[in-house]
């Protein structure tokens, strides 16, 4: 099978920039996923921006933003990663990198750009159907990445 693209997804809070969880695919097809411990500077009095997670859950089960950056660097340094929700994912990743004054070392691109021969909107339609087929939830990063990976495998089989 052809090389697996680097798919990534970030779950954000209600403000669209608060990174709560992240997932990406590794070159061998495995998926890394973790909750993210919120930096103190990210939190304000509005705790409802945590998308159903408790602060205790994120703090005890999540990893530090710096550790997320280190893992991402180890797996995808200077890579283009593909996402279903480029603007929210870019904003969330910017917040991670900006917290430490680090220049981003990954570039994001829309996942549907991998399939230039597909009619407009076909990738999005197929993605939505696949969520239902697999019984997965949109917006959960590990599910987003899994669906993009499965969809890529299907579409790669259809390529000449």
Short mmCIF file of N, CA and C in Angstrom, two decimals:
data_model
loop_
_atom_site.label_atom_id
_atom_site.label_comp_id
_atom_site.label_asym_id
_atom_site.label_seq_id
_atom_site.Cartn_x
_atom_site.Cartn_y
_atom_site.Cartn_z
N UNK A 1 0.84 -1.18 0.00
CA UNK A 1 0.00 0.00 0.00
C UNK A 1 0.88 1.24 0.00
N UNK A 2 0.38 2.29 -0.59
CA UNK A 2 1.13 3.54 -0.66
C UNK A 2 1.34 4.11 0.74
N UNK A 3 2.21 5.08 0.82
CA UNK A 3 2.50 5.73 2.09
C UNK A 3 1.23 6.33 2.70
N UNK A 4 1.10 6.20 4.01
CA UNK A 4 -0.06 6.74 4.71
C UNK A 4 0.19 8.22 5.00
N UNK A 5 -0.73 9.09 4.59
CA UNK A 5 -0.57 10.51 4.90
C UNK A 5 -0.66 10.75 6.41
N UNK A 6 -0.10 11.84 6.85
CA UNK A 6 -0.17 12.22 8.25
C UNK A 6 -1.48 12.94 8.53
N UNK A 7 -2.45 12.22 9.07
CA UNK A 7 -3.73 12.82 9.44
C UNK A 7 -3.66 13.29 10.88
N UNK A 8 -4.32 14.41 11.16
CA UNK A 8 -4.33 14.97 12.52
C UNK A 8 -5.69 15.58 12.78
N UNK A 9 -6.10 15.55 14.05
CA UNK A 9 -7.34 16.21 14.48
C UNK A 9 -7.14 16.70 15.91
N UNK A 10 -7.73 17.86 16.20
CA UNK A 10 -7.64 18.43 17.54
C UNK A 10 -9.06 18.73 18.01
N UNK A 11 -9.39 18.25 19.19
CA UNK A 11 -10.68 18.60 19.80
C UNK A 11 -10.48 19.89 20.57
N UNK A 12 -11.39 20.82 20.36
CA UNK A 12 -11.27 22.12 21.01
C UNK A 12 -12.47 22.39 21.91
N UNK A 13 -12.27 23.36 22.80
CA UNK A 13 -13.36 23.81 23.63
C UNK A 13 -14.30 24.70 22.82
N UNK A 14 -15.28 25.26 23.50
CA UNK A 14 -16.30 26.06 22.82
C UNK A 14 -15.73 27.27 22.10
N UNK A 15 -14.57 27.77 22.54
CA UNK A 15 -14.01 28.96 21.88
C UNK A 15 -13.30 28.62 20.57
N UNK A 16 -13.16 27.33 20.26
CA UNK A 16 -12.55 26.92 19.00
C UNK A 16 -11.03 26.93 19.02
N UNK A 17 -10.43 27.42 20.08
CA UNK A 17 -8.97 27.48 20.14
C UNK A 17 -8.39 26.72 21.33
N UNK A 18 -9.22 26.35 22.28
CA UNK A 18 -8.73 25.68 23.48
C UNK A 18 -8.51 24.20 23.18
N UNK A 19 -7.24 23.76 23.04
CA UNK A 19 -6.98 22.36 22.71
C UNK A 19 -7.24 21.45 23.91
N UNK A 20 -8.12 20.47 23.72
CA UNK A 20 -8.49 19.56 24.80
C UNK A 20 -7.95 18.15 24.57
N UNK A 21 -7.93 17.73 23.31
CA UNK A 21 -7.45 16.40 22.97
C UNK A 21 -6.89 16.45 21.56
N UNK A 22 -5.98 15.54 21.26
CA UNK A 22 -5.34 15.54 19.95
C UNK A 22 -5.09 14.08 19.53
N UNK A 23 -5.14 13.87 18.23
CA UNK A 23 -4.81 12.55 17.69
C UNK A 23 -4.14 12.73 16.35
N UNK A 24 -3.21 11.82 16.04
CA UNK A 24 -2.62 11.81 14.70
C UNK A 24 -2.25 10.38 14.35
N UNK A 25 -2.13 10.15 13.05
CA UNK A 25 -1.77 8.82 12.58
C UNK A 25 -0.26 8.75 12.40
N UNK A 26 0.30 7.61 12.72
CA UNK A 26 1.72 7.35 12.54
C UNK A 26 1.93 6.72 11.16
N UNK A 27 3.15 6.77 10.64
CA UNK A 27 3.41 6.21 9.31
C UNK A 27 3.01 4.74 9.14
N UNK A 28 2.94 4.00 10.26
CA UNK A 28 2.55 2.59 10.16
C UNK A 28 1.04 2.37 10.30
N UNK A 29 0.29 3.47 10.43
CA UNK A 29 -1.16 3.36 10.50
C UNK A 29 -1.74 3.36 11.91
N UNK A 30 -0.86 3.28 12.92
CA UNK A 30 -1.37 3.37 14.30
C UNK A 30 -1.78 4.82 14.58
N UNK A 31 -2.66 4.98 15.57
CA UNK A 31 -3.15 6.31 15.92
C UNK A 31 -2.70 6.64 17.34
N UNK A 32 -2.09 7.82 17.49
CA UNK A 32 -1.75 8.34 18.82
C UNK A 32 -2.87 9.29 19.23
N UNK A 33 -3.24 9.21 20.50
CA UNK A 33 -4.31 10.07 21.00
C UNK A 33 -4.05 10.39 22.46
N UNK A 34 -4.32 11.62 22.86
CA UNK A 34 -4.20 11.98 24.27
C UNK A 34 -5.06 13.20 24.58
N UNK A 35 -5.44 13.29 25.83
CA UNK A 35 -6.02 14.52 26.35
C UNK A 35 -4.86 15.48 26.60
N UNK A 36 -5.17 16.76 26.62
CA UNK A 36 -4.14 17.79 26.81
C UNK A 36 -4.42 18.54 28.11
N UNK A 37 -3.42 18.60 28.97
CA UNK A 37 -3.56 19.40 30.19
C UNK A 37 -3.61 20.87 29.79
N UNK A 38 -4.65 21.59 30.20
CA UNK A 38 -4.71 23.00 29.82
C UNK A 38 -3.66 23.82 30.57
N UNK A 39 -2.98 24.69 29.86
CA UNK A 39 -2.07 25.64 30.48
C UNK A 39 -2.90 26.61 31.31
N UNK A 40 -2.37 27.06 32.44
CA UNK A 40 -3.13 27.98 33.29
C UNK A 40 -3.55 29.24 32.55
N UNK A 41 -2.72 29.71 31.63
CA UNK A 41 -3.04 30.92 30.88
C UNK A 41 -4.20 30.73 29.90
N UNK A 42 -4.56 29.47 29.60
CA UNK A 42 -5.65 29.21 28.66
C UNK A 42 -7.02 29.31 29.30
N UNK A 43 -7.05 29.11 30.61
CA UNK A 43 -8.33 29.00 31.30
C UNK A 43 -8.78 30.35 31.83
N UNK A 44 -10.06 30.60 31.66
CA UNK A 44 -10.66 31.78 32.26
C UNK A 44 -11.80 31.31 33.15
N UNK A 45 -12.66 32.23 33.53
CA UNK A 45 -13.75 31.86 34.43
C UNK A 45 -14.79 30.98 33.75
N UNK A 46 -14.76 30.86 32.46
CA UNK A 46 -15.74 30.06 31.74
C UNK A 46 -15.26 28.62 31.61
N UNK A 47 -15.59 27.81 32.55
CA UNK A 47 -15.15 26.41 32.52
C UNK A 47 -16.04 25.57 31.61
N UNK A 48 -17.16 26.15 31.12
CA UNK A 48 -18.03 25.38 30.24
C UNK A 48 -17.39 25.19 28.86
N UNK A 49 -16.25 25.79 28.63
CA UNK A 49 -15.56 25.65 27.34
C UNK A 49 -14.80 24.33 27.26
N UNK A 50 -14.97 23.45 28.23
CA UNK A 50 -14.18 22.21 28.27
C UNK A 50 -14.89 21.04 27.59
N UNK A 51 -15.96 21.29 26.87
CA UNK A 51 -16.63 20.25 26.06
C UNK A 51 -17.00 19.00 26.84
N UNK A 52 -17.42 19.15 28.07
CA UNK A 52 -17.84 17.99 28.86
C UNK A 52 -16.74 17.35 29.68
N UNK A 53 -15.49 17.75 29.45
CA UNK A 53 -14.39 17.24 30.29
C UNK A 53 -14.36 18.06 31.57
N UNK A 54 -13.94 17.43 32.65
CA UNK A 54 -13.71 18.20 33.87
C UNK A 54 -12.25 18.65 33.87
N UNK A 55 -11.98 19.74 34.57
CA UNK A 55 -10.60 20.21 34.68
C UNK A 55 -9.73 19.14 35.33
N UNK A 56 -10.29 18.44 36.32
CA UNK A 56 -9.56 17.37 37.00
C UNK A 56 -9.20 16.25 36.01
N UNK A 57 -10.15 15.89 35.14
CA UNK A 57 -9.92 14.84 34.15
C UNK A 57 -8.79 15.23 33.20
N UNK A 58 -8.83 16.47 32.68
CA UNK A 58 -7.79 16.93 31.77
C UNK A 58 -6.43 17.00 32.46
N UNK A 59 -6.43 17.44 33.71
CA UNK A 59 -5.18 17.58 34.46
C UNK A 59 -4.58 16.23 34.82
N UNK A 60 -5.41 15.29 35.25
CA UNK A 60 -4.87 14.00 35.70
C UNK A 60 -4.62 13.02 34.55
N UNK A 61 -5.44 13.04 33.51
CA UNK A 61 -5.30 12.09 32.42
C UNK A 61 -4.56 12.66 31.20
N UNK A 62 -4.51 13.98 31.11
CA UNK A 62 -3.87 14.61 29.96
C UNK A 62 -2.37 14.72 30.12
N UNK A 63 -1.72 15.06 29.02
CA UNK A 63 -0.28 15.31 29.06
C UNK A 63 -0.06 16.81 28.84
N UNK A 64 1.09 17.27 29.24
CA UNK A 64 1.37 18.70 29.14
C UNK A 64 1.43 19.11 27.66
N UNK A 65 1.08 20.36 27.37
CA UNK A 65 1.18 20.83 25.99
C UNK A 65 2.59 20.67 25.42
N UNK A 66 3.61 20.87 26.25
CA UNK A 66 4.99 20.73 25.78
C UNK A 66 5.28 19.28 25.39
N UNK A 67 4.75 18.33 26.16
CA UNK A 67 4.94 16.92 25.80
C UNK A 67 4.21 16.57 24.50
N UNK A 68 3.04 17.18 24.28
CA UNK A 68 2.33 16.97 23.02
C UNK A 68 3.19 17.48 21.86
N UNK A 69 3.77 18.66 22.02
CA UNK A 69 4.62 19.24 20.98
C UNK A 69 5.82 18.33 20.72
N UNK A 70 6.44 17.84 21.78
CA UNK A 70 7.61 16.95 21.62
C UNK A 70 7.25 15.67 20.87
N UNK A 71 6.11 15.07 21.22
CA UNK A 71 5.67 13.84 20.54
C UNK A 71 5.38 14.12 19.07
N UNK A 72 4.70 15.22 18.82
CA UNK A 72 4.37 15.59 17.44
C UNK A 72 5.65 15.83 16.65
N UNK A 73 6.61 16.49 17.27
CA UNK A 73 7.89 16.74 16.60
C UNK A 73 8.60 15.43 16.30
N UNK A 74 8.57 14.51 17.25
CA UNK A 74 9.22 13.21 17.06
C UNK A 74 8.58 12.43 15.91
N UNK A 75 7.28 12.55 15.75
CA UNK A 75 6.56 11.77 14.74
C UNK A 75 6.43 12.46 13.39
N UNK A 76 6.36 13.81 13.38
CA UNK A 76 6.03 14.51 12.14
C UNK A 76 6.78 15.83 11.96
N UNK A 77 8.06 15.88 12.26
CA UNK A 77 8.82 17.12 12.11
C UNK A 77 8.86 17.54 10.63
N UNK A 78 8.58 18.81 10.37
CA UNK A 78 8.58 19.39 9.01
C UNK A 78 7.67 18.65 8.04
N UNK A 79 6.54 18.19 8.53
CA UNK A 79 5.60 17.45 7.68
C UNK A 79 4.36 18.29 7.40
N UNK A 80 3.67 17.93 6.34
CA UNK A 80 2.34 18.45 6.09
C UNK A 80 1.37 17.42 6.63
N UNK A 81 0.50 17.87 7.51
CA UNK A 81 -0.51 16.98 8.10
C UNK A 81 -1.87 17.37 7.55
N UNK A 82 -2.74 16.39 7.40
CA UNK A 82 -4.03 16.60 6.76
C UNK A 82 -5.15 16.51 7.78
N UNK A 83 -6.09 17.43 7.67
CA UNK A 83 -7.14 17.58 8.65
C UNK A 83 -8.49 17.81 7.99
N UNK A 84 -9.54 17.41 8.70
CA UNK A 84 -10.90 17.66 8.21
C UNK A 84 -11.36 19.06 8.59
N UNK A 85 -10.79 19.63 9.64
CA UNK A 85 -11.21 20.95 10.12
C UNK A 85 -10.04 21.89 10.27
N UNK A 86 -9.50 22.34 9.16
CA UNK A 86 -8.22 23.04 9.16
C UNK A 86 -8.20 24.28 10.04
N UNK A 87 -9.25 25.08 10.06
CA UNK A 87 -9.19 26.36 10.80
C UNK A 87 -9.18 26.15 12.30
N UNK A 88 -10.06 25.30 12.82
CA UNK A 88 -10.04 25.03 14.26
C UNK A 88 -8.75 24.33 14.67
N UNK A 89 -8.30 23.38 13.85
CA UNK A 89 -7.06 22.67 14.18
C UNK A 89 -5.87 23.62 14.15
N UNK A 90 -5.82 24.51 13.17
CA UNK A 90 -4.73 25.50 13.11
C UNK A 90 -4.73 26.39 14.33
N UNK A 91 -5.91 26.87 14.72
CA UNK A 91 -6.01 27.75 15.89
C UNK A 91 -5.57 27.04 17.16
N UNK A 92 -5.99 25.79 17.31
CA UNK A 92 -5.62 25.03 18.51
C UNK A 92 -4.13 24.73 18.54
N UNK A 93 -3.57 24.33 17.40
CA UNK A 93 -2.12 24.07 17.36
C UNK A 93 -1.33 25.34 17.59
N UNK A 94 -1.80 26.46 17.04
CA UNK A 94 -1.13 27.75 17.28
C UNK A 94 -1.07 28.06 18.76
N UNK A 95 -2.15 27.78 19.45
CA UNK A 95 -2.17 28.03 20.89
C UNK A 95 -1.14 27.16 21.60
N UNK A 96 -1.01 25.90 21.20
CA UNK A 96 0.00 25.02 21.79
C UNK A 96 1.40 25.59 21.59
N UNK A 97 1.72 25.91 20.33
CA UNK A 97 3.06 26.41 20.00
C UNK A 97 3.33 27.78 20.62
N UNK A 98 2.35 28.67 20.56
CA UNK A 98 2.52 30.04 21.07
C UNK A 98 2.78 30.06 22.57
N UNK A 99 2.21 29.10 23.28
CA UNK A 99 2.40 29.04 24.74
C UNK A 99 3.88 28.96 25.09
N UNK A 100 4.68 28.31 24.23
CA UNK A 100 6.10 28.13 24.49
C UNK A 100 6.98 28.95 23.55
N UNK A 101 6.38 29.81 22.76
CA UNK A 101 7.15 30.63 21.83
C UNK A 101 7.86 29.81 20.77
N UNK A 102 7.27 28.68 20.39
CA UNK A 102 7.87 27.79 19.40
C UNK A 102 7.22 28.03 18.04
N UNK A 103 8.04 28.12 17.01
CA UNK A 103 7.50 28.22 15.65
C UNK A 103 6.95 26.86 15.25
N UNK A 104 5.75 26.82 14.68
CA UNK A 104 5.20 25.54 14.25
C UNK A 104 6.11 24.84 13.24
N UNK A 105 6.28 23.54 13.41
CA UNK A 105 7.13 22.76 12.52
C UNK A 105 6.31 21.82 11.65
N UNK A 106 4.98 21.99 11.71
CA UNK A 106 4.10 21.23 10.82
C UNK A 106 3.22 22.23 10.07
N UNK A 107 2.78 21.80 8.91
CA UNK A 107 1.86 22.60 8.13
C UNK A 107 0.59 21.78 7.98
N UNK A 108 -0.56 22.45 8.05
CA UNK A 108 -1.82 21.74 7.89
C UNK A 108 -2.39 21.98 6.50
N UNK A 109 -3.05 20.97 5.98
CA UNK A 109 -3.71 21.07 4.69
C UNK A 109 -5.03 20.31 4.80
N UNK A 110 -6.03 20.71 4.00
CA UNK A 110 -7.30 20.00 4.03
C UNK A 110 -7.13 18.57 3.51
N UNK A 111 -7.72 17.61 4.22
CA UNK A 111 -7.57 16.21 3.84
C UNK A 111 -8.12 15.93 2.45
N UNK A 112 -9.17 16.63 2.05
CA UNK A 112 -9.74 16.36 0.73
C UNK A 112 -8.81 16.78 -0.41
N UNK A 113 -7.78 17.57 -0.10
CA UNK A 113 -6.82 17.98 -1.13
C UNK A 113 -5.95 16.79 -1.60
N UNK A 114 -5.97 15.69 -0.85
CA UNK A 114 -5.23 14.50 -1.24
C UNK A 114 -5.88 13.79 -2.44
N UNK A 115 -7.12 14.17 -2.74
CA UNK A 115 -7.90 13.47 -3.76
C UNK A 115 -8.44 14.46 -4.79
N UNK A 116 -7.55 15.02 -5.61
CA UNK A 116 -7.97 16.07 -6.55
C UNK A 116 -8.96 15.58 -7.62
N UNK A 117 -9.02 14.27 -7.84
CA UNK A 117 -9.93 13.75 -8.86
C UNK A 117 -11.35 13.53 -8.34
N UNK A 118 -11.56 13.65 -7.03
CA UNK A 118 -12.90 13.48 -6.48
C UNK A 118 -13.75 14.72 -6.79
N UNK A 119 -15.01 14.52 -7.14
CA UNK A 119 -15.89 15.68 -7.33
C UNK A 119 -16.01 16.49 -6.04
N UNK A 120 -16.23 17.78 -6.17
CA UNK A 120 -16.35 18.66 -5.02
C UNK A 120 -17.41 18.15 -4.05
N UNK A 121 -17.08 18.08 -2.79
CA UNK A 121 -18.01 17.64 -1.76
C UNK A 121 -18.09 16.14 -1.57
N UNK A 122 -17.51 15.36 -2.47
CA UNK A 122 -17.59 13.90 -2.38
C UNK A 122 -16.82 13.36 -1.17
N UNK A 123 -15.66 13.93 -0.89
CA UNK A 123 -14.88 13.48 0.26
C UNK A 123 -15.67 13.71 1.54
N UNK A 124 -16.27 14.89 1.67
CA UNK A 124 -17.04 15.24 2.88
C UNK A 124 -18.24 14.29 3.03
N UNK A 125 -18.93 14.00 1.92
CA UNK A 125 -20.07 13.09 1.96
C UNK A 125 -19.62 11.68 2.39
N UNK A 126 -18.54 11.19 1.78
CA UNK A 126 -18.04 9.86 2.10
C UNK A 126 -17.56 9.79 3.55
N UNK A 127 -16.95 10.86 4.02
CA UNK A 127 -16.49 10.92 5.41
C UNK A 127 -17.68 10.79 6.36
N UNK A 128 -18.75 11.54 6.09
CA UNK A 128 -19.94 11.48 6.93
C UNK A 128 -20.56 10.10 6.96
N UNK A 129 -20.63 9.45 5.80
CA UNK A 129 -21.17 8.09 5.74
C UNK A 129 -20.30 7.11 6.52
N UNK A 130 -19.00 7.28 6.46
CA UNK A 130 -18.09 6.38 7.14
C UNK A 130 -18.21 6.48 8.66
N UNK A 131 -18.47 7.68 9.18
CA UNK A 131 -18.70 7.81 10.62
C UNK A 131 -19.86 6.91 11.03
N UNK A 132 -20.94 6.95 10.26
CA UNK A 132 -22.10 6.11 10.56
C UNK A 132 -21.80 4.64 10.42
N UNK A 133 -21.10 4.25 9.36
CA UNK A 133 -20.74 2.86 9.12
C UNK A 133 -19.92 2.28 10.26
N UNK A 134 -18.95 3.07 10.73
CA UNK A 134 -18.03 2.60 11.77
C UNK A 134 -18.56 2.83 13.18
N UNK A 135 -19.68 3.57 13.31
CA UNK A 135 -20.23 3.87 14.63
C UNK A 135 -19.36 4.79 15.45
N UNK A 136 -18.70 5.72 14.77
CA UNK A 136 -17.79 6.65 15.46
C UNK A 136 -18.42 8.03 15.54
N UNK A 137 -17.86 8.87 16.43
CA UNK A 137 -18.39 10.21 16.66
C UNK A 137 -17.52 11.28 16.01
N UNK A 138 -18.14 12.13 15.17
CA UNK A 138 -17.38 13.27 14.64
C UNK A 138 -16.92 14.16 15.81
N UNK A 139 -15.87 14.89 15.60
CA UNK A 139 -15.29 15.84 16.55
C UNK A 139 -14.44 15.19 17.63
N UNK A 140 -14.50 13.88 17.82
CA UNK A 140 -13.55 13.21 18.71
C UNK A 140 -12.30 12.96 17.89
N UNK A 141 -11.16 13.50 18.27
CA UNK A 141 -9.99 13.45 17.40
C UNK A 141 -9.55 12.06 16.98
N UNK A 142 -9.59 11.09 17.90
CA UNK A 142 -9.17 9.75 17.52
C UNK A 142 -10.13 9.14 16.49
N UNK A 143 -11.41 9.49 16.57
CA UNK A 143 -12.39 9.02 15.60
C UNK A 143 -12.22 9.73 14.27
N UNK A 144 -11.96 11.04 14.31
CA UNK A 144 -11.72 11.81 13.08
C UNK A 144 -10.55 11.21 12.31
N UNK A 145 -9.46 10.94 13.02
CA UNK A 145 -8.26 10.41 12.38
C UNK A 145 -8.54 9.00 11.84
N UNK A 146 -9.24 8.19 12.61
CA UNK A 146 -9.56 6.84 12.16
C UNK A 146 -10.41 6.86 10.89
N UNK A 147 -11.39 7.75 10.84
CA UNK A 147 -12.24 7.85 9.65
C UNK A 147 -11.42 8.34 8.44
N UNK A 148 -10.57 9.34 8.63
CA UNK A 148 -9.74 9.82 7.53
C UNK A 148 -8.83 8.71 7.02
N UNK A 149 -8.29 7.90 7.93
CA UNK A 149 -7.41 6.79 7.56
C UNK A 149 -8.18 5.74 6.77
N UNK A 150 -9.35 5.33 7.27
CA UNK A 150 -10.18 4.35 6.55
C UNK A 150 -10.59 4.87 5.18
N UNK A 151 -10.98 6.14 5.13
CA UNK A 151 -11.40 6.72 3.86
C UNK A 151 -10.23 6.76 2.88
N UNK A 152 -9.05 7.08 3.39
CA UNK A 152 -7.87 7.09 2.52
C UNK A 152 -7.59 5.69 1.96
N UNK A 153 -7.71 4.68 2.80
CA UNK A 153 -7.48 3.32 2.35
C UNK A 153 -8.47 2.93 1.26
N UNK A 154 -9.73 3.33 1.43
CA UNK A 154 -10.74 3.05 0.39
C UNK A 154 -10.42 3.78 -0.90
N UNK A 155 -10.11 5.06 -0.77
CA UNK A 155 -9.86 5.87 -1.97
C UNK A 155 -8.57 5.44 -2.66
N UNK A 156 -7.58 4.99 -1.89
CA UNK A 156 -6.31 4.53 -2.50
C UNK A 156 -6.55 3.28 -3.32
N UNK A 157 -7.47 2.43 -2.89
CA UNK A 157 -7.80 1.22 -3.65
C UNK A 157 -8.47 1.57 -4.98
N UNK A 158 -9.20 2.70 -5.00
CA UNK A 158 -9.90 3.12 -6.22
C UNK A 158 -8.99 3.82 -7.21
N UNK A 159 -7.77 4.17 -6.77
CA UNK A 159 -6.85 4.89 -7.66
C UNK A 159 -6.22 3.92 -8.66
N UNK A 160 -6.00 4.37 -9.90
CA UNK A 160 -5.39 3.48 -10.88
C UNK A 160 -3.93 3.17 -10.54
#
